[in-house]
Coordinates of C-alpha atoms in Angstrom, one line a residue:
M19 CA 62.2 -20.0 39.1
L20 CA 60.2 -22.8 36.7
N21 CA 56.9 -24.2 37.5
S22 CA 56.2 -27.7 37.4
L23 CA 54.6 -27.5 34.1
Q24 CA 58.1 -26.1 32.8
K25 CA 60.0 -28.9 34.3
Q26 CA 57.5 -31.4 32.7
K27 CA 58.4 -30.4 29.2
K28 CA 60.3 -32.9 26.9
I29 CA 64.4 -32.3 27.1
I30 CA 66.3 -34.1 24.6
I31 CA 69.9 -34.9 25.4
A32 CA 72.2 -35.9 22.4
D33 CA 75.6 -35.5 23.8
A34 CA 77.9 -37.7 21.8
E35 CA 80.2 -38.2 24.9
P36 CA 78.8 -41.0 27.2
D37 CA 80.3 -39.6 30.6
S38 CA 79.0 -36.2 30.1
R39 CA 75.6 -37.4 28.9
V40 CA 75.0 -39.5 32.2
E41 CA 76.5 -36.7 34.3
T42 CA 73.6 -34.2 32.4
I43 CA 71.0 -36.9 33.2
E44 CA 71.7 -37.4 36.8
Y45 CA 72.1 -33.5 37.5
L46 CA 68.9 -32.7 35.9
Q47 CA 66.7 -35.4 37.3
A48 CA 68.4 -34.2 40.6
R49 CA 66.8 -30.9 39.9
G50 CA 63.5 -32.1 39.1
F51 CA 63.6 -32.3 35.3
H52 CA 62.4 -36.4 34.6
N53 CA 61.0 -36.0 31.4
L54 CA 64.5 -37.0 29.6
A55 CA 65.1 -38.5 26.4
V56 CA 68.5 -39.4 24.8
A57 CA 69.4 -39.6 21.1
A58 CA 72.6 -41.1 19.7
D59 CA 72.2 -39.4 16.6
G60 CA 70.2 -36.9 14.4
N61 CA 67.9 -39.6 13.2
Q62 CA 66.8 -40.4 16.3
I63 CA 66.1 -36.8 17.3
Y64 CA 64.1 -36.5 14.1
E65 CA 62.0 -39.7 15.3
M66 CA 61.1 -38.1 18.3
L67 CA 60.6 -34.9 17.5
R68 CA 57.9 -36.1 14.9
A69 CA 55.7 -37.5 17.9
Y70 CA 55.3 -33.8 18.9
Q71 CA 54.6 -32.2 15.5
H72 CA 51.2 -31.6 16.5
D73 CA 51.7 -30.6 20.1
P74 CA 55.1 -28.7 19.8
E75 CA 54.3 -26.5 23.2
L76 CA 55.0 -29.9 25.4
L77 CA 58.7 -29.8 23.8
G78 CA 61.4 -28.1 26.0
L79 CA 64.7 -28.0 24.4
V80 CA 67.5 -30.0 23.0
I81 CA 71.0 -30.4 24.4
I82 CA 73.1 -31.4 21.5
D83 CA 76.7 -32.2 20.8
E84 CA 78.3 -30.5 17.7
K85 CA 79.7 -33.7 16.6
L86 CA 76.4 -35.8 16.8
P87 CA 76.7 -38.2 13.7
H88 CA 74.0 -37.7 11.2
C89 CA 73.0 -34.2 12.1
Q90 CA 73.1 -31.1 10.4
I91 CA 72.6 -28.7 13.5
K92 CA 72.6 -25.6 11.7
E93 CA 69.5 -26.2 9.2
L94 CA 67.8 -28.4 12.6
C95 CA 68.1 -25.3 14.7
E96 CA 66.4 -23.1 12.0
F97 CA 63.8 -25.1 11.0
L98 CA 62.9 -25.9 14.6
S99 CA 63.2 -22.8 16.5
H100 CA 62.2 -19.8 13.9
E101 CA 59.6 -17.9 15.5
D102 CA 57.2 -17.5 12.5
E103 CA 56.7 -21.4 12.7
G104 CA 55.3 -21.6 15.9
I105 CA 57.9 -24.2 17.4
F106 CA 60.2 -22.1 19.0
L107 CA 62.2 -25.0 20.3
P108 CA 65.9 -24.2 21.8
F109 CA 69.1 -25.8 21.4
I110 CA 72.0 -25.8 23.8
V111 CA 74.9 -26.8 21.2
L112 CA 77.8 -28.0 22.8
V113 CA 81.1 -27.4 21.4
N114 CA 84.8 -28.1 21.9
E115 CA 87.3 -26.1 23.8
Q116 CA 89.0 -24.3 21.0
S117 CA 85.6 -22.2 20.7
K118 CA 86.3 -21.3 24.4
N119 CA 87.3 -17.9 23.5
K120 CA 83.8 -17.0 21.7
T121 CA 81.7 -15.2 23.3
P122 CA 78.2 -17.2 24.1
A123 CA 75.1 -15.6 22.8
L124 CA 71.5 -16.3 21.6
E125 CA 71.3 -16.2 17.7
S126 CA 68.6 -13.7 16.7
E127 CA 67.5 -16.2 13.9
C128 CA 66.9 -19.1 16.1
Q129 CA 66.8 -20.1 19.8
R130 CA 70.4 -21.3 19.5
Y131 CA 72.9 -21.1 22.4
E132 CA 76.9 -22.6 22.5
L133 CA 77.8 -23.8 26.0
V134 CA 81.8 -24.7 25.9
R135 CA 83.1 -27.8 27.0
P136 CA 84.3 -28.4 29.7
Y137 CA 81.2 -26.0 31.8
L138 CA 79.9 -26.2 35.2
S139 CA 76.5 -28.1 35.6
A140 CA 75.2 -25.2 37.5
E141 CA 75.8 -23.0 34.1
L142 CA 74.0 -25.5 32.2
L143 CA 70.9 -25.9 34.6
M144 CA 70.7 -21.9 34.3
L145 CA 70.8 -22.0 30.5
V146 CA 68.1 -24.6 30.5
E147 CA 65.8 -22.8 32.6
F148 CA 66.4 -19.4 30.9
L149 CA 65.4 -21.2 27.9
L150 CA 62.4 -22.6 28.8
V151 CA 61.0 -19.5 30.4
L152 CA 61.9 -17.6 27.4
K153 CA 60.3 -20.7 25.1
D154 CA 57.3 -20.2 26.9
E155 CA 57.2 -16.4 26.6
R156 CA 57.9 -16.7 23.0
F157 CA 54.9 -19.1 22.3
L158 CA 52.9 -17.3 24.4
R159 CA 53.5 -14.3 22.0
Y160 CA 52.9 -16.2 19.0
K161 CA 49.6 -17.5 20.3
Q162 CA 48.7 -13.7 21.0
K163 CA 49.9 -12.7 17.6
E164 CA 47.7 -15.7 16.3
E165 CA 44.8 -14.7 18.2
L166 CA 44.8 -11.2 17.1
I167 CA 45.1 -12.2 13.4
S168 CA 42.4 -14.6 13.9
Q169 CA 40.1 -11.3 15.5
L170 CA 41.2 -9.2 12.6
A171 CA 40.4 -11.8 10.1
A172 CA 36.8 -12.7 11.9
R173 CA 36.2 -8.6 12.0
K174 CA 37.1 -8.4 8.4
L175 CA 34.5 -11.2 7.6
L176 CA 32.0 -9.5 9.9
D177 CA 32.6 -6.1 8.4
A178 CA 32.4 -7.7 4.4
K179 CA 28.9 -9.6 5.8
L180 CA 27.5 -6.2 7.6
E181 CA 28.5 -4.3 4.1
Y182 CA 26.9 -7.2 2.3
L183 CA 23.7 -6.7 4.6
V184 CA 23.4 -2.9 4.3
V185 CA 22.4 -3.3 0.7
H186 CA 21.2 -6.9 0.8
D187 CA 18.2 -9.1 2.3
D188 CA 19.7 -11.5 4.7
L189 CA 17.2 -14.2 4.1
T190 CA 16.7 -14.0 0.4
G191 CA 19.9 -12.7 -0.6
L192 CA 17.9 -10.1 -3.0
L193 CA 18.7 -6.3 -3.0
N194 CA 16.9 -4.7 0.1
R195 CA 14.8 -1.8 -0.7
R196 CA 18.1 0.9 0.4
N197 CA 19.8 -0.6 -2.7
L198 CA 16.9 -0.5 -4.9
E199 CA 16.3 3.0 -4.2
Q200 CA 20.1 3.9 -4.8
H201 CA 19.9 2.0 -8.3
L202 CA 16.6 3.9 -9.1
Y203 CA 18.3 7.5 -8.2
L204 CA 20.9 6.6 -11.0
V205 CA 18.3 5.2 -13.4
L206 CA 16.2 8.5 -13.1
H207 CA 19.5 10.3 -13.5
E208 CA 20.4 8.7 -16.6
Q209 CA 16.6 8.8 -18.0
V210 CA 16.7 12.3 -17.9
K211 CA 19.9 12.6 -20.1
F212 CA 19.1 9.5 -22.5
R213 CA 15.3 9.4 -22.2
Q214 CA 15.3 5.7 -21.5
N215 CA 12.2 4.0 -20.4
G216 CA 12.3 1.5 -17.5
V217 CA 9.3 -0.4 -15.8
L218 CA 9.1 -1.5 -12.0
L219 CA 7.0 -4.7 -11.1
F220 CA 5.7 -4.5 -7.7
I221 CA 5.0 -8.2 -6.5
D222 CA 2.9 -9.0 -3.5
L223 CA 2.3 -12.9 -2.6
D224 CA -1.6 -13.3 -1.9
R225 CA -2.4 -14.5 1.6
F226 CA 1.1 -14.9 2.5
G227 CA -0.2 -13.6 6.2
L228 CA -2.2 -16.9 6.4
I229 CA 0.6 -19.4 5.8
N230 CA 2.6 -17.3 8.4
D231 CA -0.2 -17.7 10.8
L232 CA -1.2 -21.2 10.6
E233 CA 2.5 -22.5 9.9
G234 CA 4.6 -20.3 11.7
F235 CA 7.5 -18.0 11.1
D236 CA 10.2 -20.7 10.0
A237 CA 7.5 -22.1 7.3
A238 CA 6.9 -18.7 6.1
D239 CA 10.8 -17.8 5.7
R240 CA 11.2 -21.2 3.5
L241 CA 8.2 -20.3 1.6
L242 CA 9.7 -17.1 0.5
I243 CA 13.0 -18.3 -0.2
E244 CA 11.2 -20.8 -2.6
V245 CA 9.0 -18.4 -4.1
V246 CA 12.1 -16.3 -4.9
A247 CA 13.8 -19.2 -6.3
V248 CA 10.6 -19.7 -8.6
I249 CA 10.7 -16.2 -10.0
K250 CA 14.4 -16.1 -10.6
R251 CA 13.9 -19.2 -12.6
A252 CA 10.9 -17.3 -14.4
I253 CA 12.9 -14.3 -15.3
Q254 CA 16.1 -15.4 -16.1
A255 CA 18.3 -12.8 -14.4
K256 CA 16.7 -10.1 -15.9
G257 CA 16.7 -7.0 -14.2
L258 CA 16.9 -5.7 -10.8
F259 CA 15.2 -7.9 -8.0
A260 CA 14.7 -6.9 -4.6
R261 CA 12.9 -7.3 -1.7
V262 CA 10.9 -4.5 0.2
G263 CA 8.7 -6.0 2.2
S264 CA 8.0 -9.1 4.5
D265 CA 6.1 -10.8 1.3
E266 CA 6.8 -7.7 -1.3
L267 CA 9.1 -7.6 -4.2
C268 CA 10.4 -5.6 -6.6
L269 CA 11.5 -6.4 -10.1
Y270 CA 12.9 -3.3 -12.0
L271 CA 13.0 -3.9 -16.1
E272 CA 15.3 -1.7 -17.9
N273 CA 14.9 -0.3 -21.2
S274 CA 11.4 -2.1 -21.3
T275 CA 7.8 -1.0 -22.2
F276 CA 4.6 -1.5 -20.4
D277 CA 4.0 -4.7 -23.0
N278 CA 7.0 -6.4 -22.3
A279 CA 6.7 -5.9 -18.4
R280 CA 3.1 -7.4 -18.8
V281 CA 4.7 -10.4 -20.3
V282 CA 7.1 -11.1 -17.6
A283 CA 4.6 -10.2 -14.9
E284 CA 2.2 -13.0 -16.6
H285 CA 5.0 -15.6 -16.9
I286 CA 5.9 -15.1 -13.2
C287 CA 2.2 -15.4 -12.1
K288 CA 1.9 -18.3 -14.2
R289 CA 5.0 -20.1 -12.6
L290 CA 3.9 -19.3 -9.2
D291 CA 0.4 -20.6 -10.1
E292 CA 2.0 -23.9 -10.8
F293 CA 4.1 -23.9 -7.7
R294 CA 3.0 -25.8 -4.8
F295 CA 4.7 -25.4 -1.2
A296 CA 4.2 -28.4 0.8
I297 CA 4.8 -28.6 4.5
G298 CA 4.0 -31.6 6.5
N299 CA 0.9 -33.3 4.8
V300 CA -0.4 -29.7 3.6
C301 CA 0.2 -28.2 0.2
Y302 CA -0.5 -24.7 -0.4
H303 CA -1.4 -23.1 -3.7
I304 CA 0.7 -19.9 -4.1
T305 CA -0.4 -16.7 -6.1
A306 CA 0.8 -13.3 -6.4
S307 CA -0.7 -10.0 -7.3
I308 CA 1.7 -7.7 -9.3
G309 CA 1.5 -3.7 -10.1
I310 CA 3.5 -2.1 -13.1
A311 CA 4.5 1.3 -13.1
S312 CA 6.5 2.9 -15.8
L313 CA 9.1 5.8 -15.7
K314 CA 7.1 7.0 -18.9
S315 CA 3.9 8.7 -17.9
S316 CA 2.1 12.1 -17.9
K317 CA 3.6 12.8 -14.7
T318 CA 7.4 12.8 -14.5
V319 CA 8.8 10.6 -11.9
K320 CA 11.2 12.5 -9.6
H321 CA 12.0 10.2 -6.7
P322 CA 12.4 6.3 -6.7
G323 CA 9.9 6.4 -3.9
E324 CA 7.2 7.6 -6.4
L325 CA 8.1 4.8 -8.6
I326 CA 7.6 2.3 -6.4
S327 CA 4.7 4.1 -4.9
R328 CA 2.8 3.8 -8.1
A329 CA 3.5 0.1 -8.8
H330 CA 2.5 -0.7 -4.8
Q331 CA -0.8 1.3 -5.8
A332 CA -1.4 -0.7 -9.0
C333 CA -0.6 -3.8 -7.1
A334 CA -3.0 -2.8 -4.4
I335 CA -6.0 -2.4 -7.2
A336 CA -4.7 -5.8 -8.5
K337 CA -5.6 -7.5 -4.9
S338 CA -9.0 -5.9 -4.9
K339 CA -9.9 -7.0 -8.6
G340 CA -9.3 -10.7 -7.1
R341 CA -5.7 -11.2 -6.8
N342 CA -3.7 -13.5 -9.0
R343 CA -3.6 -10.7 -11.7
V344 CA -1.6 -7.8 -13.2
W345 CA -2.7 -4.1 -13.2
Q346 CA -0.9 -1.1 -14.7
Y347 CA -0.6 2.2 -13.2
C348 CA -2.6 4.9 -15.0
E349 CA -3.6 8.3 -13.5
D350 CA -6.7 8.2 -16.1
D351 CA -7.9 4.8 -14.5
Q352 CA -11.1 5.2 -12.4
A353 CA -9.6 2.7 -10.0
F354 CA -6.4 4.9 -9.6
K355 CA -8.6 7.8 -9.0
E356 CA -10.8 6.4 -6.2
R357 CA -7.6 5.4 -4.4
Q358 CA -6.3 8.8 -5.0
R359 CA -9.7 10.1 -3.4
D360 CA -9.0 7.7 -0.1
I361 CA -5.6 9.2 0.2
H362 CA -7.1 12.6 0.1
W363 CA -9.6 12.1 2.5
L364 CA -7.9 9.7 4.9
P365 CA -6.2 12.5 6.6
L366 CA -9.3 14.9 6.9
I367 CA -11.2 12.1 8.5
R368 CA -8.4 11.5 11.2
D369 CA -8.1 15.4 11.7
A370 CA -12.1 15.6 12.0
L371 CA -11.8 12.4 14.7
L372 CA -9.1 14.2 16.7
N373 CA -10.1 17.8 16.6
D374 CA -14.0 17.3 16.7
R375 CA -15.2 18.4 13.3
F376 CA -17.8 16.1 13.0
F377 CA -21.5 16.8 14.3
L378 CA -24.9 15.4 14.2
V379 CA -28.0 16.3 12.4
F380 CA -31.6 15.3 13.1
Q381 CA -34.3 14.3 10.7
P382 CA -38.0 13.2 11.7
V383 CA -39.4 10.1 11.3
V384 CA -43.1 10.9 11.0
G385 CA -46.1 8.7 11.3
L386 CA -48.0 8.5 8.2
F387 CA -51.7 7.8 9.7
D388 CA -51.5 10.6 12.7
G389 CA -48.6 13.1 11.5
E390 CA -46.8 12.6 14.8
I391 CA -43.2 12.2 15.2
S392 CA -42.1 8.9 16.3
H393 CA -38.2 9.5 16.7
Y394 CA -35.3 11.1 14.9
E395 CA -32.7 9.5 12.7
V396 CA -29.4 10.7 13.6
L397 CA -26.9 11.6 11.0
I398 CA -23.6 12.7 10.8
R399 CA -21.6 15.3 9.1
M400 CA -18.2 16.8 9.0
R401 CA -16.8 20.3 8.6
D402 CA -13.5 20.9 6.7
G403 CA -11.0 23.5 7.5
D404 CA -12.9 26.2 5.9
E405 CA -15.9 25.4 7.8
C406 CA -17.7 23.8 4.8
V407 CA -20.3 20.9 5.6
I408 CA -19.2 17.8 3.9
D409 CA -22.0 15.1 3.6
P410 CA -21.3 11.6 4.6
G411 CA -21.8 10.0 1.1
E412 CA -18.5 11.5 0.7
F413 CA -16.3 10.3 3.5
I414 CA -17.8 7.3 4.9
P415 CA -17.2 4.7 2.3
V416 CA -13.3 5.9 2.8
A417 CA -13.7 5.5 6.4
E418 CA -14.9 1.9 5.8
R419 CA -12.2 1.0 3.2
M420 CA -9.2 2.6 5.1
G421 CA -10.0 1.2 8.6
L422 CA -11.5 4.4 10.6
I423 CA -15.1 3.7 10.6
H424 CA -14.9 1.8 13.9
G425 CA -13.9 5.3 15.5
I426 CA -16.8 7.3 13.7
D427 CA -19.4 4.3 14.8
A428 CA -18.1 4.8 18.6
W429 CA -18.3 8.9 18.1
V430 CA -21.9 8.8 16.8
V431 CA -22.8 6.7 19.9
D432 CA -21.3 8.5 22.2
K433 CA -22.6 11.8 20.9
A434 CA -26.2 10.9 20.5
I435 CA -26.5 9.3 23.8
D436 CA -24.7 12.7 25.4
F437 CA -27.5 14.5 23.7
L438 CA -30.0 12.6 24.8
T439 CA -28.7 13.1 28.0
S440 CA -28.5 17.1 27.9
L441 CA -32.2 17.0 27.0
P442 CA -34.3 18.9 29.5
Q443 CA -37.2 16.5 31.3
E444 CA -39.8 17.9 28.9
F445 CA -38.0 16.5 26.1
S446 CA -37.5 12.7 27.7
H447 CA -39.8 11.4 25.3
I448 CA -37.5 12.0 22.3
K449 CA -36.0 8.9 20.8
L450 CA -33.3 8.8 18.3
A451 CA -32.6 6.2 15.4
I452 CA -28.5 6.0 15.1
N453 CA -27.0 4.4 11.7
L454 CA -24.1 2.0 12.5
S455 CA -21.6 0.8 9.7
C456 CA -21.4 -2.9 8.4
M457 CA -18.1 -3.4 10.3
A458 CA -19.8 -2.4 13.6
F459 CA -21.7 -5.8 13.8
Q460 CA -18.7 -8.0 13.2
D461 CA -17.6 -8.2 16.9
D462 CA -19.2 -7.6 20.1
S463 CA -17.3 -4.5 20.8
I464 CA -19.9 -2.0 19.8
A465 CA -22.5 -3.8 21.7
A466 CA -20.3 -3.7 25.0
F467 CA -19.5 0.1 24.4
I468 CA -23.1 0.8 24.4
R469 CA -23.7 -1.0 27.5
Q470 CA -21.2 1.0 29.1
K471 CA -22.3 4.6 27.9
L472 CA -26.2 3.7 28.9
D473 CA -25.1 3.0 32.5
R474 CA -23.1 5.9 32.7
S475 CA -25.7 8.2 31.2
W476 CA -28.7 6.7 32.7
V477 CA -30.3 7.0 29.2
S478 CA -33.1 4.2 28.6
G479 CA -32.4 1.7 25.9
D480 CA -35.8 2.1 24.6
R481 CA -34.9 5.0 23.4
L482 CA -32.4 4.3 20.7
T483 CA -32.8 2.5 17.4
F484 CA -29.8 1.4 15.8
E485 CA -30.4 0.8 12.1
I486 CA -28.6 -2.0 10.1
T487 CA -28.4 -2.0 6.0
E488 CA -29.8 -5.0 4.6
T489 CA -26.6 -6.0 2.7
A490 CA -24.6 -5.5 6.1
A491 CA -27.2 -7.9 8.0
V492 CA -26.7 -11.0 5.4
G493 CA -23.0 -10.5 4.7
N494 CA -22.1 -12.5 8.1
F495 CA -25.1 -13.1 9.4
E496 CA -24.5 -15.4 12.4
Q497 CA -21.9 -12.6 14.0
T498 CA -24.3 -10.1 13.1
L499 CA -27.4 -11.5 14.7
S500 CA -25.2 -12.2 17.8
T501 CA -24.2 -8.6 18.1
I502 CA -28.2 -7.5 17.4
N503 CA -29.2 -9.8 20.3
Q504 CA -26.7 -8.0 22.6
I505 CA -28.1 -4.7 21.8
R506 CA -31.7 -5.7 22.2
A507 CA -30.8 -7.2 25.6
L508 CA -30.0 -3.5 26.5
G509 CA -33.7 -2.5 25.8
C510 CA -32.8 -0.9 22.2
H511 CA -34.4 -1.3 19.1
I512 CA -33.4 -2.5 15.4
A513 CA -34.2 -1.2 12.1
L514 CA -33.3 -3.0 8.6
D515 CA -32.4 -0.4 6.7
D516 CA -32.2 0.2 2.6
F517 CA -34.8 -2.9 2.9
G518 CA -35.0 -4.2 -0.8
A519 CA -31.8 -3.1 -2.2
G520 CA -30.2 -6.4 -2.2
F521 CA -33.3 -8.6 -3.3
C522 CA -32.2 -11.2 -0.9
S523 CA -33.9 -10.1 2.5
F524 CA -37.3 -12.2 2.5
N525 CA -35.3 -15.3 3.3
Y526 CA -33.4 -13.9 6.7
L527 CA -36.5 -11.2 7.5
K528 CA -38.7 -13.9 9.1
I529 CA -35.6 -14.9 11.7
F530 CA -33.9 -11.2 11.8
P531 CA -34.6 -9.2 15.1
A532 CA -35.8 -5.9 14.0
E533 CA -38.5 -3.7 15.1
Y534 CA -38.4 -1.8 11.7
V535 CA -38.2 -2.1 8.3
K536 CA -36.7 1.0 6.4
I537 CA -37.6 0.3 2.6
D538 CA -34.7 1.7 0.2
G539 CA -35.3 5.1 -1.1
Q540 CA -34.8 3.8 -4.9
F541 CA -38.4 2.2 -4.5
I542 CA -40.0 5.4 -2.9
Q543 CA -38.6 8.3 -5.1
N544 CA -40.5 7.2 -8.4
L545 CA -43.5 5.9 -6.4
V546 CA -46.2 8.3 -8.1
N547 CA -45.2 7.0 -11.5
D548 CA -44.1 3.9 -11.4
E549 CA -46.8 0.8 -10.8
T550 CA -43.8 -1.7 -10.1
D551 CA -42.1 0.2 -7.6
Q552 CA -46.1 0.7 -5.9
M553 CA -46.2 -3.4 -6.1
L554 CA -42.6 -4.1 -4.6
V555 CA -43.6 -1.6 -1.8
R556 CA -46.8 -3.2 -1.5
S557 CA -45.2 -6.7 -1.1
M558 CA -42.6 -5.5 1.3
Q559 CA -45.4 -4.2 3.5
Q560 CA -47.4 -7.0 3.2
I561 CA -44.5 -9.4 4.7
A562 CA -43.3 -7.0 7.2
R563 CA -46.9 -6.7 8.5
K564 CA -47.3 -10.3 8.9
L565 CA -43.9 -10.7 10.8
G566 CA -44.9 -8.1 13.1
K567 CA -42.5 -5.5 12.1
K568 CA -43.2 -1.6 11.4
T569 CA -42.3 -0.2 8.0
I570 CA -40.4 3.3 7.4
A571 CA -40.5 4.7 3.7
E572 CA -37.2 6.8 3.0
Y573 CA -37.1 9.6 0.4
V574 CA -40.5 10.9 0.8
E575 CA -40.8 14.0 -0.8
C576 CA -44.2 15.1 -1.8
P577 CA -48.0 14.6 -0.8
Q578 CA -48.9 12.3 -3.5
T579 CA -46.3 9.7 -2.2
I580 CA -47.5 10.1 1.2
K581 CA -51.3 9.1 0.1
I582 CA -49.7 6.3 -2.0
L583 CA -47.9 4.8 1.1
R584 CA -51.0 5.5 3.4
E585 CA -53.0 3.4 0.8
I586 CA -50.4 0.5 1.1
G587 CA -50.5 0.7 4.9
I588 CA -46.4 2.0 5.5
N589 CA -46.6 2.9 8.9
Y590 CA -43.9 5.8 9.2
G591 CA -42.3 8.3 6.3
Q592 CA -39.2 10.0 6.3
G593 CA -38.1 12.6 3.8
S594 CA -37.8 16.4 3.0
I595 CA -41.4 17.0 3.1
F596 CA -41.2 16.2 7.0
G597 CA -38.4 18.2 7.5
K598 CA -34.9 18.6 6.5
P599 CA -32.2 17.2 9.1
L600 CA -31.4 20.2 11.5
E601 CA -28.0 20.4 13.4
Q602 CA -27.7 19.7 17.0
L603 CA -27.7 23.1 18.3
S604 CA -31.1 24.0 16.9
A605 CA -32.9 20.9 17.1
Q606 CA -34.2 21.3 20.7
S607 CA -36.4 24.5 19.9
A608 CA -37.6 22.1 16.8
F609 CA -39.0 19.3 18.6
R610 CA -42.2 20.4 19.5
T611 CA -43.0 22.3 16.5
H612 CA -42.1 19.5 13.9
A613 CA -45.3 17.7 14.5
L614 CA -47.5 20.6 13.8
T615 CA -45.6 21.3 10.7
E616 CA -45.8 18.2 9.2
S617 CA -49.7 17.4 10.0
Q618 CA -50.3 20.1 7.6
C619 CA -49.5 17.1 4.7
F620 CA -52.1 15.2 6.1
S621 CA -54.8 18.0 5.6

């Protein structure tokens, strides 16, 4: 049973006999076929079919007389009904009575069916309905086949794209890190055989993150694409060029020396220095830091990651030296030794924080005129895996450079206040001075932490003095001043440590809210023999006294120094002559004896 859409398809009737043609038209119309057209010869059939060349699915079938003038029926059938063309136009060919003994059949190559005259109208109707259904099924099969082919083609395209993305960066089209390392594996293998040299350039854009933050990711992506284009023009297709990070690029130059690689690197820097990245009304100046590492070195490169790491270390040093420069990796370079030192200490510091390998020691600060202990300075120490004690000069600079100093600052504050909490009532007069790093004063978090700790412990803020170095105080004065004022609002005191070391403190001292000024030890250690140091210390004392601040001399080691400091008018002294730093566990028993022991220095 045909549906309405199938009955609406165009049926062309090309019967050369007028009576038969009229009879066929009337019969089909009576059965619901109204989209009928009559063709008198082959030319008219072609004209009618031309209108459907872009919509062949709207055609139904053709009823054609084998004697139709100007018509090559065989060729017409083969051309318009072949399955591969997607037209599938069925033909009912009306043949004469002499073909009566032939068995009607649908030809395999095309949809052509012969109907012998005279035929019954019902026979024609059955054949028309059958061929229309068959046409739709074959057209549906063709569409499914085309869709499958399209899906397979899309899958192949996707597979090819995925295969490309596996080894390339999708933004810049450069090799990615994985592909670069695969190439370097082959290079290292060949280098063992042929002793060929090669050099890797690690290129890192300076302050790329600033543009990323100010202008957004899209602008940063466009910047990276333009930078890659600039570098490509500069290197003129030399070497293997890869993107290994967000703004990090690598260029491997085969059979190259350090000198040749430096020329290429400096040329890249020059071209980038000339480049300007414009976005809106803003124009950015782009520079790059470049590190160079060679396959030929005192330590053999065994893995691609080693070569990349060496070039990356060189790039990091180039950045630390001021950016927009080139630096070569060398194991004997002092900058690399310091970086290796950082790498060595970093896991040890983390382990000490996690496994409580830090401990506190306490050194007295003594009044130079009465011999009484004013307070104790809290100093941090670290134990390694062998229980050896490590001084802070070894690990504090590393912690500051590697971002671990905030954890150490918080640990010291936490343990120092816990120590005061643990003291018996008879030691409630004990006060502590705590060193904080320069990083601690760059935001308000340390002040909030101190407030919370004091609130929980019921320790009076008056028992704590926080020391800040002169260079830290003037480095970011506004923020530092804000943090200090928050700490002083808790009742705590402030001491300006290492005073005089920067030779720029006097301008800030008059407005700096510190109760104590600690004179840097470099002026104290040779005070007995150096009149210049005596003059400088006297100047510092006079200025501090005028500003209402008390002075503390560090590194006091002999009675002669104490005598000179008393003559100058320094209030307090701290050093080995008054007592070496004591461990926390033994400090409580030493508190009462310290004052008596140090008082002997004034006899």
